[in-house]
Coordinates of N, CA and C in Angstrom, one line a residue:
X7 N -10.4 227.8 103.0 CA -10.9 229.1 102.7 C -9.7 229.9 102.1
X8 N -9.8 230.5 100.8 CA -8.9 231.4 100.1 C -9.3 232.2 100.6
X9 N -8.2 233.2 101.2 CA -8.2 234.6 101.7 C -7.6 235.6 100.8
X10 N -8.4 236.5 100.0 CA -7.8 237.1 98.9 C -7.9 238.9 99.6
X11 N -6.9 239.3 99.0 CA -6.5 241.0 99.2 C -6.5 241.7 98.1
X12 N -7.4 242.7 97.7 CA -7.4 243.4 96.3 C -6.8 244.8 97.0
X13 N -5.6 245.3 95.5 CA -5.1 246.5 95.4 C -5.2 247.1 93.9
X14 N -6.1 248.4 94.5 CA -6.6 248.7 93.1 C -6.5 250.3 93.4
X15 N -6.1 251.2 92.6 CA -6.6 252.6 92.9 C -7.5 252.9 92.7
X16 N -8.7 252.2 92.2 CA -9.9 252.5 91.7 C -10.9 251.8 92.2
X17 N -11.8 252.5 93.3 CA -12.8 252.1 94.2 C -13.6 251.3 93.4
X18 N -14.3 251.7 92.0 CA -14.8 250.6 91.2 C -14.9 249.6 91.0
X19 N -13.3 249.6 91.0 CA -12.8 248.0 90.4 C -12.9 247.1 91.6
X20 N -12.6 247.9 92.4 CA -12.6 247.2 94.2 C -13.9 246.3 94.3
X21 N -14.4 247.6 94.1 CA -16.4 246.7 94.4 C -16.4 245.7 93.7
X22 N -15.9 245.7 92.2 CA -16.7 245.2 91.3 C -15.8 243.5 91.8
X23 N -14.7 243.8 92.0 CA -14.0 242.6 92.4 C -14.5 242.1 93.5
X24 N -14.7 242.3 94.4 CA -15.3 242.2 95.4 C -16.9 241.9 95.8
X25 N -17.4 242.2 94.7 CA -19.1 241.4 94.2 C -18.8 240.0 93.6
X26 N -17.9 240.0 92.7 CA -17.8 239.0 92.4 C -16.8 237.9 92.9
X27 N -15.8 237.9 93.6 CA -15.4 237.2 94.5 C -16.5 236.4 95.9
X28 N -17.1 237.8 96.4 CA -17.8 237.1 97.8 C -19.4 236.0 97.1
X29 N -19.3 236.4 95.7 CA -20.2 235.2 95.3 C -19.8 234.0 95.3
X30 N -18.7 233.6 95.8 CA -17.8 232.6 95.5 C -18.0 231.6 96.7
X31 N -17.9 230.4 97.1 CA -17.7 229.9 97.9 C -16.3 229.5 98.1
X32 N -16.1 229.2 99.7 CA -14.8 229.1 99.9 C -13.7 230.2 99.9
X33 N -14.2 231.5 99.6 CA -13.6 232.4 99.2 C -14.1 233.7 100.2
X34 N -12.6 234.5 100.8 CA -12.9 235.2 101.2 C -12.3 237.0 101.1
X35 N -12.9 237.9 101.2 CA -11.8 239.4 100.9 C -11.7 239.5 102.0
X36 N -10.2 239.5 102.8 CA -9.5 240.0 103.9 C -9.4 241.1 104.4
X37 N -8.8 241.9 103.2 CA -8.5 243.0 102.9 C -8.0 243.8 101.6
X38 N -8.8 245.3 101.4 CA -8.2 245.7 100.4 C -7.1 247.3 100.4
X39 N -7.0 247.5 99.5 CA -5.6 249.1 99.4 C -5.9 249.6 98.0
X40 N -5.8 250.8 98.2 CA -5.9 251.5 97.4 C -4.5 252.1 97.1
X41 N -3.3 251.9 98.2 CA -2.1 252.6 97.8 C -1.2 251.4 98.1
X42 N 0.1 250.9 97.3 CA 1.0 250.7 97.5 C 1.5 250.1 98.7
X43 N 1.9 251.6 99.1 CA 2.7 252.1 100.5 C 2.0 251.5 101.4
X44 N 0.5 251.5 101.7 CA 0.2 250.9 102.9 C -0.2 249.3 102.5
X45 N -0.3 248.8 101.5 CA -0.6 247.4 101.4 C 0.4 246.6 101.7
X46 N 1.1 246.1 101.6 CA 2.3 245.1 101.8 C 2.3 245.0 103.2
X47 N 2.0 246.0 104.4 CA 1.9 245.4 105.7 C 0.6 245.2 105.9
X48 N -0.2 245.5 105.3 CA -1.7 244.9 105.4 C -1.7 243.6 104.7
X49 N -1.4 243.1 103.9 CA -1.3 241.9 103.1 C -1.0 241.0 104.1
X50 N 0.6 241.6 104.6 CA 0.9 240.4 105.8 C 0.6 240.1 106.6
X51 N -0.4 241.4 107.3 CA -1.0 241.3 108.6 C -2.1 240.4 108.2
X52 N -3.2 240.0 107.4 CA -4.0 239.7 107.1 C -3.9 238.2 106.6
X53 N -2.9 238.1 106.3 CA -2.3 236.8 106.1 C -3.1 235.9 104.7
X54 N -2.6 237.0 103.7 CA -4.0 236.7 102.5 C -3.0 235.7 101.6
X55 N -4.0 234.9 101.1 CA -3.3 233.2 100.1 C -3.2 234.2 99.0
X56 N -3.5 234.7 98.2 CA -4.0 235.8 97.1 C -4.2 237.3 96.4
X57 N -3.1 237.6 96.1 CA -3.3 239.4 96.3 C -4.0 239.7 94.5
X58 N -5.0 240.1 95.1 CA -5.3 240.5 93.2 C -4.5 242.4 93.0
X59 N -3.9 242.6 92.1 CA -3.0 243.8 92.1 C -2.9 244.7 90.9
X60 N -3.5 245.8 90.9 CA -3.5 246.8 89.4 C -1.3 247.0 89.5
X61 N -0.5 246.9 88.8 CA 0.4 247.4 89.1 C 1.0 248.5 88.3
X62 N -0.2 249.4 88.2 CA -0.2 250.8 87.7 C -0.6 251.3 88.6
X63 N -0.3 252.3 90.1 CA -1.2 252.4 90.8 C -0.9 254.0 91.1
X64 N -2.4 254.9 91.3 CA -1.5 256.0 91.9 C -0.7 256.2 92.8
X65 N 0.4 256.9 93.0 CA 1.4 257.1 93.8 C 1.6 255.8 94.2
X66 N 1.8 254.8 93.3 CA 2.9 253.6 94.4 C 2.9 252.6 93.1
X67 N 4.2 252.0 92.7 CA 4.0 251.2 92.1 C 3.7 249.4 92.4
X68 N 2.6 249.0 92.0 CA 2.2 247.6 92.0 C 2.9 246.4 92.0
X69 N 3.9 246.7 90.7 CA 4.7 245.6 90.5 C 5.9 245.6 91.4
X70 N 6.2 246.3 92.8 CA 7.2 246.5 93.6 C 6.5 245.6 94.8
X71 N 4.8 245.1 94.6 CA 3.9 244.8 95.7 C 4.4 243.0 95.3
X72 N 4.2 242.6 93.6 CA 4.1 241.8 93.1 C 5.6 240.7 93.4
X73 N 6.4 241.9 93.2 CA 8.0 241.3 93.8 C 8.2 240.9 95.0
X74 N 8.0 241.7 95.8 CA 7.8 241.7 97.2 C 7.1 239.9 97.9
X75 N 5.9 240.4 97.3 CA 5.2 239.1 97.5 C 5.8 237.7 97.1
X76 N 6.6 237.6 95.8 CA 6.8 236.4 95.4 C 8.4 236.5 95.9
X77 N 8.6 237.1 96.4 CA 10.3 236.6 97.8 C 9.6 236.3 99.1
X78 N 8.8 236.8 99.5 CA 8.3 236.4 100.8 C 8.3 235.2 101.4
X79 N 8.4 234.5 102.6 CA 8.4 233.1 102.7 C 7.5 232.8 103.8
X80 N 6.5 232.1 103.2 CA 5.9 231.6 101.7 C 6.0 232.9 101.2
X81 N 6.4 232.4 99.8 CA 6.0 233.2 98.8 C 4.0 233.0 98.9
X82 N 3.5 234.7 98.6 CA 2.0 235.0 98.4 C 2.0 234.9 96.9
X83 N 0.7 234.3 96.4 CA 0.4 234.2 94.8 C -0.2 235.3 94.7
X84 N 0.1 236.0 93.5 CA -0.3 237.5 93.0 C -0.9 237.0 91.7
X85 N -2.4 237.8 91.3 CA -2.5 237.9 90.2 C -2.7 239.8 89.8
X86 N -2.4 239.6 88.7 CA -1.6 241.2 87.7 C -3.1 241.4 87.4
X87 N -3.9 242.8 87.6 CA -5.5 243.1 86.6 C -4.7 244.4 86.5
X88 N -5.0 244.3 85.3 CA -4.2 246.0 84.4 C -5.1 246.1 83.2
X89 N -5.0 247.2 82.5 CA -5.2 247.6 81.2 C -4.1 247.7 80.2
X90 N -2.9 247.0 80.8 CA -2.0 247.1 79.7 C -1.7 246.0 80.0
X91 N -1.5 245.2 78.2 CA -1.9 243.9 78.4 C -0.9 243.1 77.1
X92 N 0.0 244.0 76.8 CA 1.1 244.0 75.6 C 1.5 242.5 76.3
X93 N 2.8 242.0 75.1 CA 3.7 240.8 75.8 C 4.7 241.1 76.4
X94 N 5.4 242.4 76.5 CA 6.4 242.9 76.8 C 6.2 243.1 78.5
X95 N 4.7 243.5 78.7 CA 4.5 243.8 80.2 C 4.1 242.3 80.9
X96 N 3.5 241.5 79.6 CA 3.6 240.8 80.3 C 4.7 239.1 81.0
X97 N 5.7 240.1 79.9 CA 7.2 239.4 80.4 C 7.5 239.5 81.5
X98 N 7.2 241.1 82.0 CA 7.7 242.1 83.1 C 7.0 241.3 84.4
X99 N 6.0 241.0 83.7 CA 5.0 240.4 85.3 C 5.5 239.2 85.7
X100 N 5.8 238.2 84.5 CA 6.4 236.8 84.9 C 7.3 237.3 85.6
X101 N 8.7 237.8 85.3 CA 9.7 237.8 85.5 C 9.6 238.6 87.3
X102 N 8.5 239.8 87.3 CA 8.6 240.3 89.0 C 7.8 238.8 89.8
X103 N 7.2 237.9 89.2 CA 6.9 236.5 90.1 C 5.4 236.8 90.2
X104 N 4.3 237.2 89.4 CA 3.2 236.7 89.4 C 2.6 235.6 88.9
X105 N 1.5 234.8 89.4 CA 1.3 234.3 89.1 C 0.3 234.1 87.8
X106 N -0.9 234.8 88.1 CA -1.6 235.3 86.6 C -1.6 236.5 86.2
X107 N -1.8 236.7 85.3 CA -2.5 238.3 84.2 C -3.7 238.2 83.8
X108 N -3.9 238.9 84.2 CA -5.3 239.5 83.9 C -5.9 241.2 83.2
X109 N -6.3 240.8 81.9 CA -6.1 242.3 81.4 C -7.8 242.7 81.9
X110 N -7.8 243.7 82.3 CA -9.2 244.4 82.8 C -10.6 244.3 81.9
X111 N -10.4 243.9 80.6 CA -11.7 243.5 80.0 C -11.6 241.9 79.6
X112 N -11.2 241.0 80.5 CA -11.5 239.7 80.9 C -12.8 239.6 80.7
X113 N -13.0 238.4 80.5 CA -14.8 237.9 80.5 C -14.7 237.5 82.5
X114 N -16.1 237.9 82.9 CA -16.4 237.5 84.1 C -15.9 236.4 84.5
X115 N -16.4 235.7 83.6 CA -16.2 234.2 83.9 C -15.0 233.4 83.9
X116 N -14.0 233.7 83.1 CA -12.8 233.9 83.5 C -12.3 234.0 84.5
X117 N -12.3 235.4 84.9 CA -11.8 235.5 86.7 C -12.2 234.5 87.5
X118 N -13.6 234.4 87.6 CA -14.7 233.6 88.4 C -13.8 232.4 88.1
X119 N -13.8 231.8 87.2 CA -13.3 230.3 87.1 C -11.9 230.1 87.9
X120 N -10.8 231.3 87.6 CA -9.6 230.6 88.1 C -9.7 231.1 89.6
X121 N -10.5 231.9 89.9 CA -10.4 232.5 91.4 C -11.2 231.2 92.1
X122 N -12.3 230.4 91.2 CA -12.8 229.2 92.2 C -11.6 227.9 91.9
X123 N -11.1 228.2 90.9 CA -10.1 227.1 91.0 C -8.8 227.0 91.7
X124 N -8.2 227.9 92.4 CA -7.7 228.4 93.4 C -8.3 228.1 94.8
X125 N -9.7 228.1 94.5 CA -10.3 228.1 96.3 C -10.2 226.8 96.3
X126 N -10.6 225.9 95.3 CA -10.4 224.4 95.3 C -9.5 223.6 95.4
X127 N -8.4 224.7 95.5 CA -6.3 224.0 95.9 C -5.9 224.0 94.6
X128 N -6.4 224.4 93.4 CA -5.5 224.0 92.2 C -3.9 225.3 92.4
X129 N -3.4 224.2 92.4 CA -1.6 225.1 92.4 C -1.5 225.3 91.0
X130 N -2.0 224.7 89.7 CA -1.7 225.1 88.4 C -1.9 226.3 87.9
X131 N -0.5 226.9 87.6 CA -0.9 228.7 86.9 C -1.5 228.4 85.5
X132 N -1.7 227.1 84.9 CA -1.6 227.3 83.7 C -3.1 226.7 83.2
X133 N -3.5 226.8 84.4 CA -5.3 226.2 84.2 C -6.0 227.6 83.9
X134 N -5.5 228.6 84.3 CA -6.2 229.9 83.3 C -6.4 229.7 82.0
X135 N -7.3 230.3 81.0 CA -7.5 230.3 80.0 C -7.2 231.1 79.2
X136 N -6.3 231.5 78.1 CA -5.2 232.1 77.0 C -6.1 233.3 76.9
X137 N -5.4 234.1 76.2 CA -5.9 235.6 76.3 C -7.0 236.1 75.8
X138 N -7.5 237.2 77.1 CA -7.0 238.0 77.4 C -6.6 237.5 79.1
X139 N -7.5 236.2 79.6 CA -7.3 236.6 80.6 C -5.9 234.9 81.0
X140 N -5.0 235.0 81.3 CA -4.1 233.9 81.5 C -2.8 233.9 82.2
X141 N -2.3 232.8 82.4 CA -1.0 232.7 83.8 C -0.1 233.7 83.2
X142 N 0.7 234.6 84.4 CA 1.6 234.9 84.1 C 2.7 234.6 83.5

């Protein structure tokens, strides 16, 4: 069972991630945040395989969740859903240790694909599919 944790500032995106995740088999939402500050001890406590992560967030920055996570030991696999989707940020996201990007007008099916290829044990970042939606 993948245990996934969404951090999003936007209740929307929450749901909408979260409709389409629990359609999923093998897949489960743990837990989610809306801020920063309080996720990273919720993450841990919850003991989630998967943090999906806006790291534009109000009042707290994302990509400090994203770093955090990939020093951890185990390191947690993070994937990046943003609106900003340049190469430069998404240098920024390799380099803070996510594992995919995801720009927020992804096709469904996309997400759906690599989040069930994940529940099925694929360790390959690079089984995502090239842009918009693809490995960090």
């Amino acid at each position: 069972m993948l245990k996934i944790f969404l951090v999003d500032d936007s209740g929307l995106v929450r749901r909408r991630l979260s409709a389409l995740i629990s359609a999923l088999a093998g897949v489960v939402i743990v837990g989610e945040s809306e801020e920063a500050d309080t996720a990273l001890a919720c993450i841990h406590m919850t003991r989630a395989d998967l943090v999906i992560v806006d790291p534009h967030l109000a009042g707290g920055n994302g990509m400090e969740i994203v770093e955090s996570l990939a020093r951890a030991t185990p390191p947690v696999l993070t994937m990046v859903l943003t609106n900003h989707s340049g190469p430069a940020f998404r240098a920024a996201c390799r380099r803070a240790g996510a594992g995919y990007f995801f720009d927020k007008t992804c096709e469904y099916e996309l997400a759906r694909d690599t989040i069930e290829r994940l529940a099925n044990g694929s360790t390959d970042k690079y089984a995502a599919e090239p842009t918009p939606c693809e490995p960090a």
